[in-house]
C-alpha cells in the first residue's frame, strides 16, 4: 500500500432507489475513520467530498439506466481524483455513496496500470440496461467497468484494460436471472456464499486474491451489504445469509497480507436505514483491517 491514504467522499445516491446513501461519507467520517487510521500509524489526508447535485425534484430520465447523466458526471470527476491520487503515490480511500461510484473508481484506478479487482458484495452488480430489473445503476457497476452491453460504447464507463479474468466477486448470494447468465458466461471469478460455506472465508479469499493479483495491485470494492444484515443494517438492498462480523474481518485481514491494495472503496452505507451508525462504524473497522490493522 502507498502512503498517504487519501480520503475521497462521493455523496451520491443517484445509482440507487433508496435515498439517504448520499450521507454515507458523513456517517463514515463521523465513525472516526481518520482517528482509526491514525491509530494504526497512517497519516491520512481528507480531500473532502465531490459535489453532487442536490435538486429536490429529480428526473430519472430513461427507466433502464436511471440518472445516467448524473452518474457520468460524478464518475468522471471521481476517476480524475483517483488517478491523480495514485500518480502522486497515494492510496485512494473512496467513501460512497451507492455502488455506481465504482465505475469512476475503476476508471481512475486502471489508468496506465494493470489492476485486479476484489468485489465483496451480496450482489453481482453485473446487470446492463438490457437485463436490469430496477434501472438502478448501482446494480450495473461491475458490468459497466468491464464495458459490457451498451457500456462498451461509453468511454467514461469502461475501465481501460480491465481484464474480467482478474476480477473476483466474493460472497455473492443474490443474482437476477439475466446477470446470473451473464456471469456464467464471463471470465469473472464468482465465489458465492455457498463456496464460503463449503471452504471457509479465508480459503475463498486466498483464491480470489490469487485471481486478482499479478499486475500492479488490486482495487478493493466493499459493499456493506456483503455482511449479514443484522451486522450491517444500514444498507438499501439487504440480503440474508451474509458473512459474519468475524468472517468479514478475516477476509479483509487476508486481503491486507496477501494482496497489494492500491485503492479501496466503502459503499452503500445508508445512515437513514442504520442503527445508531453501526454500519458506518463497521465500514471504518473493515477499512482498517484491509489497510493492515492487526489484533496483535
Ligand atoms: N450495489 C448494490 N447494492 N446493488 C444492488 C443491485 C440489486 C439488483 N440486482 C438490481 O440490479 O437492481
Ligand atoms: Mn450489494
Ligand atoms: Mn454492490
PDB file of C-alpha atoms and ligand atoms in Angstrom:
ATOM      1  CA  UNK A   1       0.000   0.000   0.000  1.00  0.00           C
ATOM      2  CA  UNK A   2       1.156   3.526  -0.809  1.00  0.00           C
ATOM      3  CA  UNK A   3       1.013   6.404   1.639  1.00  0.00           C
ATOM      4  CA  UNK A   4      -0.617   8.707   2.363  1.00  0.00           C
ATOM      5  CA  UNK A   5      -4.108   7.290   2.298  1.00  0.00           C
ATOM      6  CA  UNK A   6      -6.305   9.958   0.699  1.00  0.00           C
ATOM      7  CA  UNK A   7      -9.990  10.017   1.628  1.00  0.00           C
ATOM      8  CA  UNK A   8     -12.357  10.996  -1.206  1.00  0.00           C
ATOM      9  CA  UNK A   9     -16.052  11.365  -0.340  1.00  0.00           C
ATOM     10  CA  UNK A  10     -18.696  10.820  -3.009  1.00  0.00           C
ATOM     11  CA  UNK A  11     -22.094  11.765  -1.543  1.00  0.00           C
ATOM     12  CA  UNK A  12     -24.363  10.376  -4.247  1.00  0.00           C
ATOM     13  CA  UNK A  13     -27.491   8.239  -4.232  1.00  0.00           C
ATOM     14  CA  UNK A  14     -28.339   8.557  -7.931  1.00  0.00           C
ATOM     15  CA  UNK A  15     -27.406   4.932  -8.628  1.00  0.00           C
ATOM     16  CA  UNK A  16     -29.799   3.528  -6.012  1.00  0.00           C
ATOM     17  CA  UNK A  17     -33.524   3.655  -5.359  1.00  0.00           C
ATOM     18  CA  UNK A  18     -33.274   4.122  -1.593  1.00  0.00           C
ATOM     19  CA  UNK A  19     -32.464   7.735  -0.773  1.00  0.00           C
ATOM     20  CA  UNK A  20     -30.019   8.542   2.004  1.00  0.00           C
ATOM     21  CA  UNK A  21     -26.933   6.652   0.893  1.00  0.00           C
ATOM     22  CA  UNK A  22     -25.593  10.054  -0.186  1.00  0.00           C
ATOM     23  CA  UNK A  23     -24.969  10.665   3.526  1.00  0.00           C
ATOM     24  CA  UNK A  24     -22.621   7.677   3.690  1.00  0.00           C
ATOM     25  CA  UNK A  25     -19.401   9.749   3.616  1.00  0.00           C
ATOM     26  CA  UNK A  26     -20.576  11.823   6.605  1.00  0.00           C
ATOM     27  CA  UNK A  27     -21.569   8.704   8.546  1.00  0.00           C
ATOM     28  CA  UNK A  28     -18.217   7.038   7.906  1.00  0.00           C
ATOM     29  CA  UNK A  29     -16.275  10.150   8.872  1.00  0.00           C
ATOM     30  CA  UNK A  30     -18.458  10.568  11.967  1.00  0.00           C
ATOM     31  CA  UNK A  31     -17.493   6.994  12.903  1.00  0.00           C
ATOM     32  CA  UNK A  32     -13.931   8.366  13.165  1.00  0.00           C
ATOM     33  CA  UNK A  33     -12.298   6.959  10.098  1.00  0.00           C
ATOM     34  CA  UNK A  34      -9.438   9.444  10.366  1.00  0.00           C
ATOM     35  CA  UNK A  35      -8.687   8.605  14.005  1.00  0.00           C
ATOM     36  CA  UNK A  36      -8.835   4.861  13.300  1.00  0.00           C
ATOM     37  CA  UNK A  37      -6.254   5.193  10.542  1.00  0.00           C
ATOM     38  CA  UNK A  38      -4.030   7.488  12.611  1.00  0.00           C
ATOM     39  CA  UNK A  39      -4.124   4.946  15.454  1.00  0.00           C
ATOM     40  CA  UNK A  40      -2.547   2.480  13.011  1.00  0.00           C
ATOM     41  CA  UNK A  41       0.276   4.894  12.306  1.00  0.00           C
ATOM     42  CA  UNK A  42      -1.104   6.088   8.974  1.00  0.00           C
ATOM     43  CA  UNK A  43      -1.372   9.765   8.161  1.00  0.00           C
ATOM     44  CA  UNK A  44      -4.494  10.033   6.056  1.00  0.00           C
ATOM     45  CA  UNK A  45      -5.411  13.208   4.246  1.00  0.00           C
ATOM     46  CA  UNK A  46      -9.043  14.066   3.567  1.00  0.00           C
ATOM     47  CA  UNK A  47      -9.787  15.648   0.198  1.00  0.00           C
ATOM     48  CA  UNK A  48     -13.410  16.323   1.151  1.00  0.00           C
ATOM     49  CA  UNK A  49     -16.429  15.473  -0.947  1.00  0.00           C
ATOM     50  CA  UNK A  50     -17.091  15.710  -4.659  1.00  0.00           C
ATOM     51  CA  UNK A  51     -20.005  17.983  -5.380  1.00  0.00           C
ATOM     52  CA  UNK A  52     -23.142  16.109  -6.362  1.00  0.00           C
ATOM     53  CA  UNK A  53     -26.356  17.857  -7.481  1.00  0.00           C
ATOM     54  CA  UNK A  54     -28.930  18.060  -4.714  1.00  0.00           C
ATOM     55  CA  UNK A  55     -32.083  19.043  -6.623  1.00  0.00           C
ATOM     56  CA  UNK A  56     -35.283  18.018  -4.838  1.00  0.00           C
ATOM     57  CA  UNK A  57     -37.321  17.455  -7.985  1.00  0.00           C
ATOM     58  CA  UNK A  58     -35.395  14.779  -9.820  1.00  0.00           C
ATOM     59  CA  UNK A  59     -35.995  13.320 -13.253  1.00  0.00           C
ATOM     60  CA  UNK A  60     -34.594   9.812 -13.625  1.00  0.00           C
ATOM     61  CA  UNK A  61     -34.624  10.060 -17.426  1.00  0.00           C
ATOM     62  CA  UNK A  62     -34.514   6.648 -19.043  1.00  0.00           C
ATOM     63  CA  UNK A  63     -36.088   3.844 -16.981  1.00  0.00           C
ATOM     64  CA  UNK A  64     -33.438   1.248 -17.794  1.00  0.00           C
ATOM     65  CA  UNK A  65     -30.498   3.348 -16.508  1.00  0.00           C
ATOM     66  CA  UNK A  66     -31.815   5.986 -14.126  1.00  0.00           C
ATOM     67  CA  UNK A  67     -29.944   9.286 -13.713  1.00  0.00           C
ATOM     68  CA  UNK A  68     -27.213   8.072 -16.062  1.00  0.00           C
ATOM     69  CA  UNK A  69     -26.035  11.622 -16.949  1.00  0.00           C
ATOM     70  CA  UNK A  70     -25.520  12.451 -13.246  1.00  0.00           C
ATOM     71  CA  UNK A  71     -23.746   9.134 -12.680  1.00  0.00           C
ATOM     72  CA  UNK A  72     -21.493  10.002 -15.621  1.00  0.00           C
ATOM     73  CA  UNK A  73     -20.694  13.431 -14.223  1.00  0.00           C
ATOM     74  CA  UNK A  74     -19.881  12.066 -10.750  1.00  0.00           C
ATOM     75  CA  UNK A  75     -17.851   9.122 -12.037  1.00  0.00           C
ATOM     76  CA  UNK A  76     -15.852  11.189 -14.498  1.00  0.00           C
ATOM     77  CA  UNK A  77     -14.785  13.586 -11.757  1.00  0.00           C
ATOM     78  CA  UNK A  78     -14.092  10.751  -9.309  1.00  0.00           C
ATOM     79  CA  UNK A  79     -11.949   8.951 -11.887  1.00  0.00           C
ATOM     80  CA  UNK A  80      -9.783  12.088 -12.182  1.00  0.00           C
ATOM     81  CA  UNK A  81      -9.346  12.306  -8.400  1.00  0.00           C
ATOM     82  CA  UNK A  82      -8.439   8.635  -8.098  1.00  0.00           C
ATOM     83  CA  UNK A  83      -5.981   8.851 -10.970  1.00  0.00           C
ATOM     84  CA  UNK A  84      -4.334  11.991  -9.521  1.00  0.00           C
ATOM     85  CA  UNK A  85      -4.070  10.403  -6.072  1.00  0.00           C
ATOM     86  CA  UNK A  86      -2.407   7.289  -7.468  1.00  0.00           C
ATOM     87  CA  UNK A  87       0.003   9.198  -9.647  1.00  0.00           C
ATOM     88  CA  UNK A  88       1.028  11.257  -6.602  1.00  0.00           C
ATOM     89  CA  UNK A  89       1.879   7.966  -4.845  1.00  0.00           C
ATOM     90  CA  UNK A  90      -1.144   7.872  -2.548  1.00  0.00           C
ATOM     91  CA  UNK A  91      -3.801   5.274  -1.831  1.00  0.00           C
ATOM     92  CA  UNK A  92      -7.345   6.424  -2.641  1.00  0.00           C
ATOM     93  CA  UNK A  93      -9.925   5.516   0.006  1.00  0.00           C
ATOM     94  CA  UNK A  94     -13.259   6.321  -1.648  1.00  0.00           C
ATOM     95  CA  UNK A  95     -16.372   6.732   0.512  1.00  0.00           C
ATOM     96  CA  UNK A  96     -19.780   6.227  -1.090  1.00  0.00           C
ATOM     97  CA  UNK A  97     -22.401   6.796  -1.881  1.00  0.00           C
ATOM     98  CA  UNK A  98     -24.049   3.994  -3.754  1.00  0.00           C
ATOM     99  CA  UNK A  99     -22.066   1.404  -5.681  1.00  0.00           C
ATOM    100  CA  UNK A 100     -22.379   3.225  -9.035  1.00  0.00           C
ATOM    101  CA  UNK A 101     -19.306   5.193  -7.941  1.00  0.00           C
ATOM    102  CA  UNK A 102     -17.182   2.091  -8.544  1.00  0.00           C
ATOM    103  CA  UNK A 103     -17.418   2.942 -12.240  1.00  0.00           C
ATOM    104  CA  UNK A 104     -15.425   6.103 -11.519  1.00  0.00           C
ATOM    105  CA  UNK A 105     -13.040   4.486  -9.044  1.00  0.00           C
ATOM    106  CA  UNK A 106     -12.178   1.764 -11.532  1.00  0.00           C
ATOM    107  CA  UNK A 107     -11.786   4.126 -14.467  1.00  0.00           C
ATOM    108  CA  UNK A 108      -9.271   6.074 -12.373  1.00  0.00           C
ATOM    109  CA  UNK A 109      -7.545   3.024 -10.885  1.00  0.00           C
ATOM    110  CA  UNK A 110      -6.961   1.323 -14.230  1.00  0.00           C
ATOM    111  CA  UNK A 111      -5.469   4.393 -15.898  1.00  0.00           C
ATOM    112  CA  UNK A 112      -1.974   3.344 -17.075  1.00  0.00           C
ATOM    113  CA  UNK A 113      -1.985   0.409 -14.641  1.00  0.00           C
ATOM    114  CA  UNK A 114      -2.682  -3.295 -14.668  1.00  0.00           C
ATOM    115  CA  UNK A 115      -5.226  -3.689 -11.892  1.00  0.00           C
ATOM    116  CA  UNK A 116      -7.229  -6.613 -10.497  1.00  0.00           C
ATOM    117  CA  UNK A 117     -10.480  -6.231  -8.578  1.00  0.00           C
ATOM    118  CA  UNK A 118     -11.792  -7.767  -5.350  1.00  0.00           C
ATOM    119  CA  UNK A 119     -15.527  -7.070  -5.183  1.00  0.00           C
ATOM    120  CA  UNK A 120     -17.157  -8.013  -1.844  1.00  0.00           C
ATOM    121  CA  UNK A 121     -20.934  -7.909  -2.289  1.00  0.00           C
ATOM    122  CA  UNK A 122     -24.203  -9.784  -1.812  1.00  0.00           C
ATOM    123  CA  UNK A 123     -24.924  -8.828  -5.410  1.00  0.00           C
ATOM    124  CA  UNK A 124     -23.153  -9.259  -8.731  1.00  0.00           C
ATOM    125  CA  UNK A 125     -23.754  -5.681  -9.941  1.00  0.00           C
ATOM    126  CA  UNK A 126     -23.484  -7.348 -13.327  1.00  0.00           C
ATOM    127  CA  UNK A 127     -26.697  -6.113 -14.932  1.00  0.00           C
ATOM    128  CA  UNK A 128     -26.828  -3.973 -18.052  1.00  0.00           C
ATOM    129  CA  UNK A 129     -29.670  -1.714 -19.177  1.00  0.00           C
ATOM    130  CA  UNK A 130     -30.996  -4.759 -21.052  1.00  0.00           C
ATOM    131  CA  UNK A 131     -31.152  -7.096 -18.025  1.00  0.00           C
ATOM    132  CA  UNK A 132     -31.744  -4.735 -15.083  1.00  0.00           C
ATOM    133  CA  UNK A 133     -34.984  -5.290 -13.157  1.00  0.00           C
ATOM    134  CA  UNK A 134     -34.731  -1.905 -11.432  1.00  0.00           C
ATOM    135  CA  UNK A 135     -32.929   0.537 -13.709  1.00  0.00           C
ATOM    136  CA  UNK A 136     -30.604   1.352 -10.792  1.00  0.00           C
ATOM    137  CA  UNK A 137     -27.056   1.854 -11.984  1.00  0.00           C
ATOM    138  CA  UNK A 138     -25.524   0.530  -8.751  1.00  0.00           C
ATOM    139  CA  UNK A 139     -26.709  -2.906  -9.921  1.00  0.00           C
ATOM    140  CA  UNK A 140     -24.705  -2.449 -13.145  1.00  0.00           C
ATOM    141  CA  UNK A 141     -21.426  -1.007 -11.886  1.00  0.00           C
ATOM    142  CA  UNK A 142     -19.178  -4.006 -12.450  1.00  0.00           C
ATOM    143  CA  UNK A 143     -20.679  -4.731 -15.874  1.00  0.00           C
ATOM    144  CA  UNK A 144     -20.155  -1.075 -16.797  1.00  0.00           C
ATOM    145  CA  UNK A 145     -16.494  -1.064 -15.780  1.00  0.00           C
ATOM    146  CA  UNK A 146     -15.980  -4.182 -17.892  1.00  0.00           C
ATOM    147  CA  UNK A 147     -17.615  -2.470 -20.874  1.00  0.00           C
ATOM    148  CA  UNK A 148     -20.434  -4.992 -21.152  1.00  0.00           C
ATOM    149  CA  UNK A 149     -23.523  -4.306 -23.268  1.00  0.00           C
ATOM    150  CA  UNK A 150     -24.009  -0.667 -24.170  1.00  0.00           C
ATOM    151  CA  UNK A 151     -21.356   0.379 -21.632  1.00  0.00           C
ATOM    152  CA  UNK A 152     -18.819  -0.789 -24.212  1.00  0.00           C
ATOM    153  CA  UNK A 153     -19.693   2.352 -26.177  1.00  0.00           C
ATOM    154  CA  UNK A 154     -19.360   4.691 -23.203  1.00  0.00           C
ATOM    155  CA  UNK A 155     -15.766   5.808 -22.794  1.00  0.00           C
ATOM    156  CA  UNK A 156     -16.358   7.287 -19.343  1.00  0.00           C
ATOM    157  CA  UNK A 157     -17.720   3.961 -18.030  1.00  0.00           C
ATOM    158  CA  UNK A 158     -15.404   1.350 -19.469  1.00  0.00           C
ATOM    159  CA  UNK A 159     -12.300   0.940 -17.300  1.00  0.00           C
ATOM    160  CA  UNK A 160      -9.380   0.803 -19.723  1.00  0.00           C
ATOM    161  CA  UNK A 161      -7.640  -2.549 -19.808  1.00  0.00           C
ATOM    162  CA  UNK A 162      -9.689  -4.168 -17.044  1.00  0.00           C
ATOM    163  CA  UNK A 163      -9.466  -7.920 -17.606  1.00  0.00           C
ATOM    164  CA  UNK A 164     -12.510  -9.945 -16.432  1.00  0.00           C
ATOM    165  CA  UNK A 165     -10.287 -12.884 -15.527  1.00  0.00           C
ATOM    166  CA  UNK A 166      -8.592 -10.638 -12.939  1.00  0.00           C
ATOM    167  CA  UNK A 167     -11.901  -9.705 -11.290  1.00  0.00           C
ATOM    168  CA  UNK A 168     -13.168 -11.709  -8.321  1.00  0.00           C
ATOM    169  CA  UNK A 169     -16.622 -11.361  -6.804  1.00  0.00           C
ATOM    170  CA  UNK A 170     -16.769 -12.669  -3.253  1.00  0.00           C
ATOM    171  CA  UNK A 171     -19.827 -13.642  -1.192  1.00  0.00           C
ATOM    172  CA  UNK A 172     -22.495 -13.289  -3.876  1.00  0.00           C
ATOM    173  CA  UNK A 173     -25.938 -14.565  -2.937  1.00  0.00           C
ATOM    174  CA  UNK A 174     -28.499 -12.556  -4.870  1.00  0.00           C
ATOM    175  CA  UNK A 175     -28.322 -12.530  -8.664  1.00  0.00           C
ATOM    176  CA  UNK A 176     -31.044 -11.553 -11.121  1.00  0.00           C
ATOM    177  CA  UNK A 177     -31.718 -14.113 -13.860  1.00  0.00           C
ATOM    178  CA  UNK A 178     -30.032 -12.065 -16.582  1.00  0.00           C
ATOM    179  CA  UNK A 179     -26.951 -11.303 -14.562  1.00  0.00           C
ATOM    180  CA  UNK A 180     -26.618 -14.925 -13.468  1.00  0.00           C
ATOM    181  CA  UNK A 181     -26.487 -15.973 -17.128  1.00  0.00           C
ATOM    182  CA  UNK A 182     -24.048 -13.158 -17.935  1.00  0.00           C
ATOM    183  CA  UNK A 183     -21.747 -14.091 -15.044  1.00  0.00           C
ATOM    184  CA  UNK A 184     -21.747 -17.762 -16.008  1.00  0.00           C
ATOM    185  CA  UNK A 185     -20.665 -16.815 -19.496  1.00  0.00           C
ATOM    186  CA  UNK A 186     -17.920 -14.416 -18.389  1.00  0.00           C
ATOM    187  CA  UNK A 187     -14.346 -14.908 -17.189  1.00  0.00           C
ATOM    188  CA  UNK A 188     -15.073 -13.120 -13.894  1.00  0.00           C
ATOM    189  CA  UNK A 189     -14.367 -15.351 -10.877  1.00  0.00           C
ATOM    190  CA  UNK A 190     -17.536 -15.511  -8.809  1.00  0.00           C
ATOM    191  CA  UNK A 191     -17.248 -17.016  -5.323  1.00  0.00           C
ATOM    192  CA  UNK A 192     -20.696 -17.453  -3.797  1.00  0.00           C
ATOM    193  CA  UNK A 193     -21.788 -17.744  -0.187  1.00  0.00           C
ATOM    194  CA  UNK A 194     -22.057 -21.489  -0.859  1.00  0.00           C
ATOM    195  CA  UNK A 195     -18.326 -21.544  -1.602  1.00  0.00           C
ATOM    196  CA  UNK A 196     -17.734 -19.768   1.692  1.00  0.00           C
ATOM    197  CA  UNK A 197     -19.997 -22.310   3.471  1.00  0.00           C
ATOM    198  CA  UNK A 198     -18.026 -25.193   1.985  1.00  0.00           C
ATOM    199  CA  UNK A 199     -14.458 -23.943   2.181  1.00  0.00           C
ATOM    200  CA  UNK A 200     -14.386 -21.155   4.712  1.00  0.00           C
ATOM    201  CA  UNK A 201     -13.856 -17.491   4.041  1.00  0.00           C
ATOM    202  CA  UNK A 202     -10.052 -17.415   4.225  1.00  0.00           C
ATOM    203  CA  UNK A 203      -9.583 -20.174   1.636  1.00  0.00           C
ATOM    204  CA  UNK A 204     -12.035 -18.482  -0.702  1.00  0.00           C
ATOM    205  CA  UNK A 205     -10.424 -15.075  -0.265  1.00  0.00           C
ATOM    206  CA  UNK A 206      -6.987 -16.572  -0.875  1.00  0.00           C
ATOM    207  CA  UNK A 207      -8.222 -17.861  -4.247  1.00  0.00           C
ATOM    208  CA  UNK A 208      -9.855 -14.533  -5.055  1.00  0.00           C
ATOM    209  CA  UNK A 209      -6.620 -12.696  -4.258  1.00  0.00           C
ATOM    210  CA  UNK A 210      -4.679 -15.097  -6.497  1.00  0.00           C
ATOM    211  CA  UNK A 211      -7.102 -14.464  -9.333  1.00  0.00           C
ATOM    212  CA  UNK A 212      -6.877 -10.677  -8.963  1.00  0.00           C
ATOM    213  CA  UNK A 213      -3.115 -10.461  -8.431  1.00  0.00           C
ATOM    214  CA  UNK A 214      -0.235 -10.467 -10.872  1.00  0.00           C
ATOM    215  CA  UNK A 215      -0.373  -6.867 -12.022  1.00  0.00           C
ATOM    216  CA  UNK A 216       0.281  -3.557 -10.275  1.00  0.00           C
ATOM    217  CA  UNK A 217      -2.164  -4.254  -7.425  1.00  0.00           C
ATOM    218  CA  UNK A 218      -5.836  -4.587  -6.644  1.00  0.00           C
ATOM    219  CA  UNK A 219      -8.810  -2.312  -6.216  1.00  0.00           C
ATOM    220  CA  UNK A 220     -10.965  -3.434  -3.283  1.00  0.00           C
ATOM    221  CA  UNK A 221     -14.659  -2.600  -3.578  1.00  0.00           C
ATOM    222  CA  UNK A 222     -16.543  -3.290  -0.351  1.00  0.00           C
ATOM    223  CA  UNK A 223     -20.333  -3.098  -0.483  1.00  0.00           C
ATOM    224  CA  UNK A 224     -21.515  -3.205   3.140  1.00  0.00           C
ATOM    225  CA  UNK A 225     -24.481  -5.376   2.116  1.00  0.00           C
ATOM    226  CA  UNK A 226     -21.896  -8.153   1.801  1.00  0.00           C
ATOM    227  CA  UNK A 227     -22.378  -8.697   5.541  1.00  0.00           C
ATOM    228  CA  UNK A 228     -25.328 -10.292   7.265  1.00  0.00           C
ATOM    229  CA  UNK A 229     -27.947  -7.518   7.650  1.00  0.00           C
ATOM    230  CA  UNK A 230     -28.041  -7.871  11.440  1.00  0.00           C
ATOM    231  CA  UNK A 231     -24.373  -6.769  11.400  1.00  0.00           C
ATOM    232  CA  UNK A 232     -24.847  -4.106   8.733  1.00  0.00           C
ATOM    233  CA  UNK A 233     -28.446  -2.875   8.872  1.00  0.00           C
ATOM    234  CA  UNK A 234     -27.731   0.478   7.215  1.00  0.00           C
ATOM    235  CA  UNK A 235     -27.878  -0.624   3.593  1.00  0.00           C
ATOM    236  CA  UNK A 236     -30.534  -0.149   0.914  1.00  0.00           C
ATOM    237  CA  UNK A 237     -30.623  -3.672  -0.513  1.00  0.00           C
ATOM    238  CA  UNK A 238     -30.041  -6.091   2.399  1.00  0.00           C
ATOM    239  CA  UNK A 239     -29.943  -9.846   1.710  1.00  0.00           C
ATOM    240  CA  UNK A 240     -29.971 -12.517   4.411  1.00  0.00           C
ATOM    241  CA  UNK A 241     -27.192 -15.056   4.572  1.00  0.00           C
ATOM    242  CA  UNK A 242     -24.200 -12.753   4.502  1.00  0.00           C
ATOM    243  CA  UNK A 243     -20.816 -13.101   6.164  1.00  0.00           C
ATOM    244  CA  UNK A 244     -20.469 -12.600   9.892  1.00  0.00           C
ATOM    245  CA  UNK A 245     -18.521  -9.851  11.604  1.00  0.00           C
ATOM    246  CA  UNK A 246     -15.536 -12.159  12.167  1.00  0.00           C
ATOM    247  CA  UNK A 247     -15.613 -13.564   8.644  1.00  0.00           C
ATOM    248  CA  UNK A 248     -15.556 -10.046   7.239  1.00  0.00           C
ATOM    249  CA  UNK A 249     -12.510  -9.118   9.320  1.00  0.00           C
ATOM    250  CA  UNK A 250     -10.767 -12.387   8.483  1.00  0.00           C
ATOM    251  CA  UNK A 251     -11.359 -11.751   4.784  1.00  0.00           C
ATOM    252  CA  UNK A 252     -10.008  -8.207   4.806  1.00  0.00           C
ATOM    253  CA  UNK A 253      -7.034  -9.073   7.015  1.00  0.00           C
ATOM    254  CA  UNK A 254      -6.203 -11.695   4.426  1.00  0.00           C
ATOM    255  CA  UNK A 255      -6.509  -9.095   1.675  1.00  0.00           C
ATOM    256  CA  UNK A 256      -4.088  -6.835   3.546  1.00  0.00           C
ATOM    257  CA  UNK A 257      -1.471  -9.558   3.958  1.00  0.00           C
ATOM    258  CA  UNK A 258      -1.788 -11.317   0.590  1.00  0.00           C
ATOM    259  CA  UNK A 259      -2.731  -8.615  -1.902  1.00  0.00           C
ATOM    260  CA  UNK A 260      -1.204  -5.307  -2.915  1.00  0.00           C
ATOM    261  CA  UNK A 261      -4.039  -2.924  -2.099  1.00  0.00           C
ATOM    262  CA  UNK A 262      -3.798   0.033  -4.489  1.00  0.00           C
ATOM    263  CA  UNK A 263      -7.204   1.570  -3.875  1.00  0.00           C
ATOM    264  CA  UNK A 264     -10.206   0.871  -1.673  1.00  0.00           C
ATOM    265  CA  UNK A 265     -13.834   1.922  -1.604  1.00  0.00           C
ATOM    266  CA  UNK A 266     -16.594   1.593   1.007  1.00  0.00           C
ATOM    267  CA  UNK A 267     -20.084   1.830  -0.467  1.00  0.00           C
ATOM    268  CA  UNK A 268     -23.792   1.577   0.268  1.00  0.00           C
ATOM    269  CA  UNK A 269     -23.682   2.861   3.873  1.00  0.00           C
ATOM    270  CA  UNK A 270     -27.095   4.489   4.357  1.00  0.00           C
ATOM    271  CA  UNK A 271     -27.343   6.235   7.745  1.00  0.00           C
ATOM    272  CA  UNK A 272     -31.103   6.753   7.408  1.00  0.00           C
ATOM    273  CA  UNK A 273     -31.609   2.992   7.468  1.00  0.00           C
ATOM    274  CA  UNK A 274     -28.876   2.352  10.033  1.00  0.00           C
ATOM    275  CA  UNK A 275     -28.999   1.530  13.716  1.00  0.00           C
ATOM    276  CA  UNK A 276     -27.019   4.263  15.538  1.00  0.00           C
ATOM    277  CA  UNK A 277     -24.360   4.305  12.805  1.00  0.00           C
ATOM    278  CA  UNK A 278     -23.434   0.648  13.351  1.00  0.00           C
ATOM    279  CA  UNK A 279     -22.810   0.186   9.638  1.00  0.00           C
ATOM    280  CA  UNK A 280     -20.683   3.327   9.396  1.00  0.00           C
ATOM    281  CA  UNK A 281     -18.594   2.091  12.314  1.00  0.00           C
ATOM    282  CA  UNK A 282     -18.269  -1.335  10.751  1.00  0.00           C
ATOM    283  CA  UNK A 283     -17.099   0.242   7.496  1.00  0.00           C
ATOM    284  CA  UNK A 284     -14.332   2.033   9.428  1.00  0.00           C
ATOM    285  CA  UNK A 285     -13.229  -1.169  11.169  1.00  0.00           C
ATOM    286  CA  UNK A 286     -13.155  -3.148   7.948  1.00  0.00           C
ATOM    287  CA  UNK A 287     -11.211  -0.436   6.145  1.00  0.00           C
ATOM    288  CA  UNK A 288      -8.629  -0.600   8.938  1.00  0.00           C
ATOM    289  CA  UNK A 289      -8.326  -4.375   8.515  1.00  0.00           C
ATOM    290  CA  UNK A 290      -7.969  -4.031   4.746  1.00  0.00           C
ATOM    291  CA  UNK A 291      -5.231  -1.428   5.259  1.00  0.00           C
ATOM    292  CA  UNK A 292      -3.232  -3.652   7.611  1.00  0.00           C
ATOM    293  CA  UNK A 293      -4.613  -3.339  11.143  1.00  0.00           C
ATOM    294  CA  UNK A 294      -3.783  -6.382  13.255  1.00  0.00           C
ATOM    295  CA  UNK A 295      -5.087  -7.524  16.660  1.00  0.00           C
ATOM    296  CA  UNK A 296      -1.591  -8.191  17.942  1.00  0.00           C
TER     297      UNK A 296
HETATM  298  N1  LIG B   1     -24.787  -2.227  -5.263  1.00  0.00           N
HETATM  299  C1  LIG B   1     -25.951  -2.757  -4.937  1.00  0.00           C
HETATM  300  N2  LIG B   1     -26.395  -2.683  -3.709  1.00  0.00           N
HETATM  301  N3  LIG B   1     -26.640  -3.351  -5.897  1.00  0.00           N
HETATM  302  C2  LIG B   1     -27.947  -3.947  -5.728  1.00  0.00           C
HETATM  303  C3  LIG B   1     -28.490  -4.442  -7.028  1.00  0.00           C
HETATM  304  C4  LIG B   1     -29.838  -5.056  -6.893  1.00  0.00           C
HETATM  305  C5  LIG B   1     -30.415  -5.634  -8.172  1.00  0.00           C
HETATM  306  N4  LIG B   1     -29.611  -6.713  -8.654  1.00  0.00           N
HETATM  307  C6  LIG B   1     -30.557  -4.565  -9.246  1.00  0.00           C
HETATM  308  O1  LIG B   1     -29.979  -4.645 -10.293  1.00  0.00           O
HETATM  309  O2  LIG B   1     -31.252  -3.623  -9.048  1.00  0.00           O
HETATM  310 MN1  LIG B   2     -24.807  -5.158  -2.873  1.00  0.00          MN
HETATM  311 MN1  LIG B   3     -22.899  -3.583  -4.865  1.00  0.00          MN
END
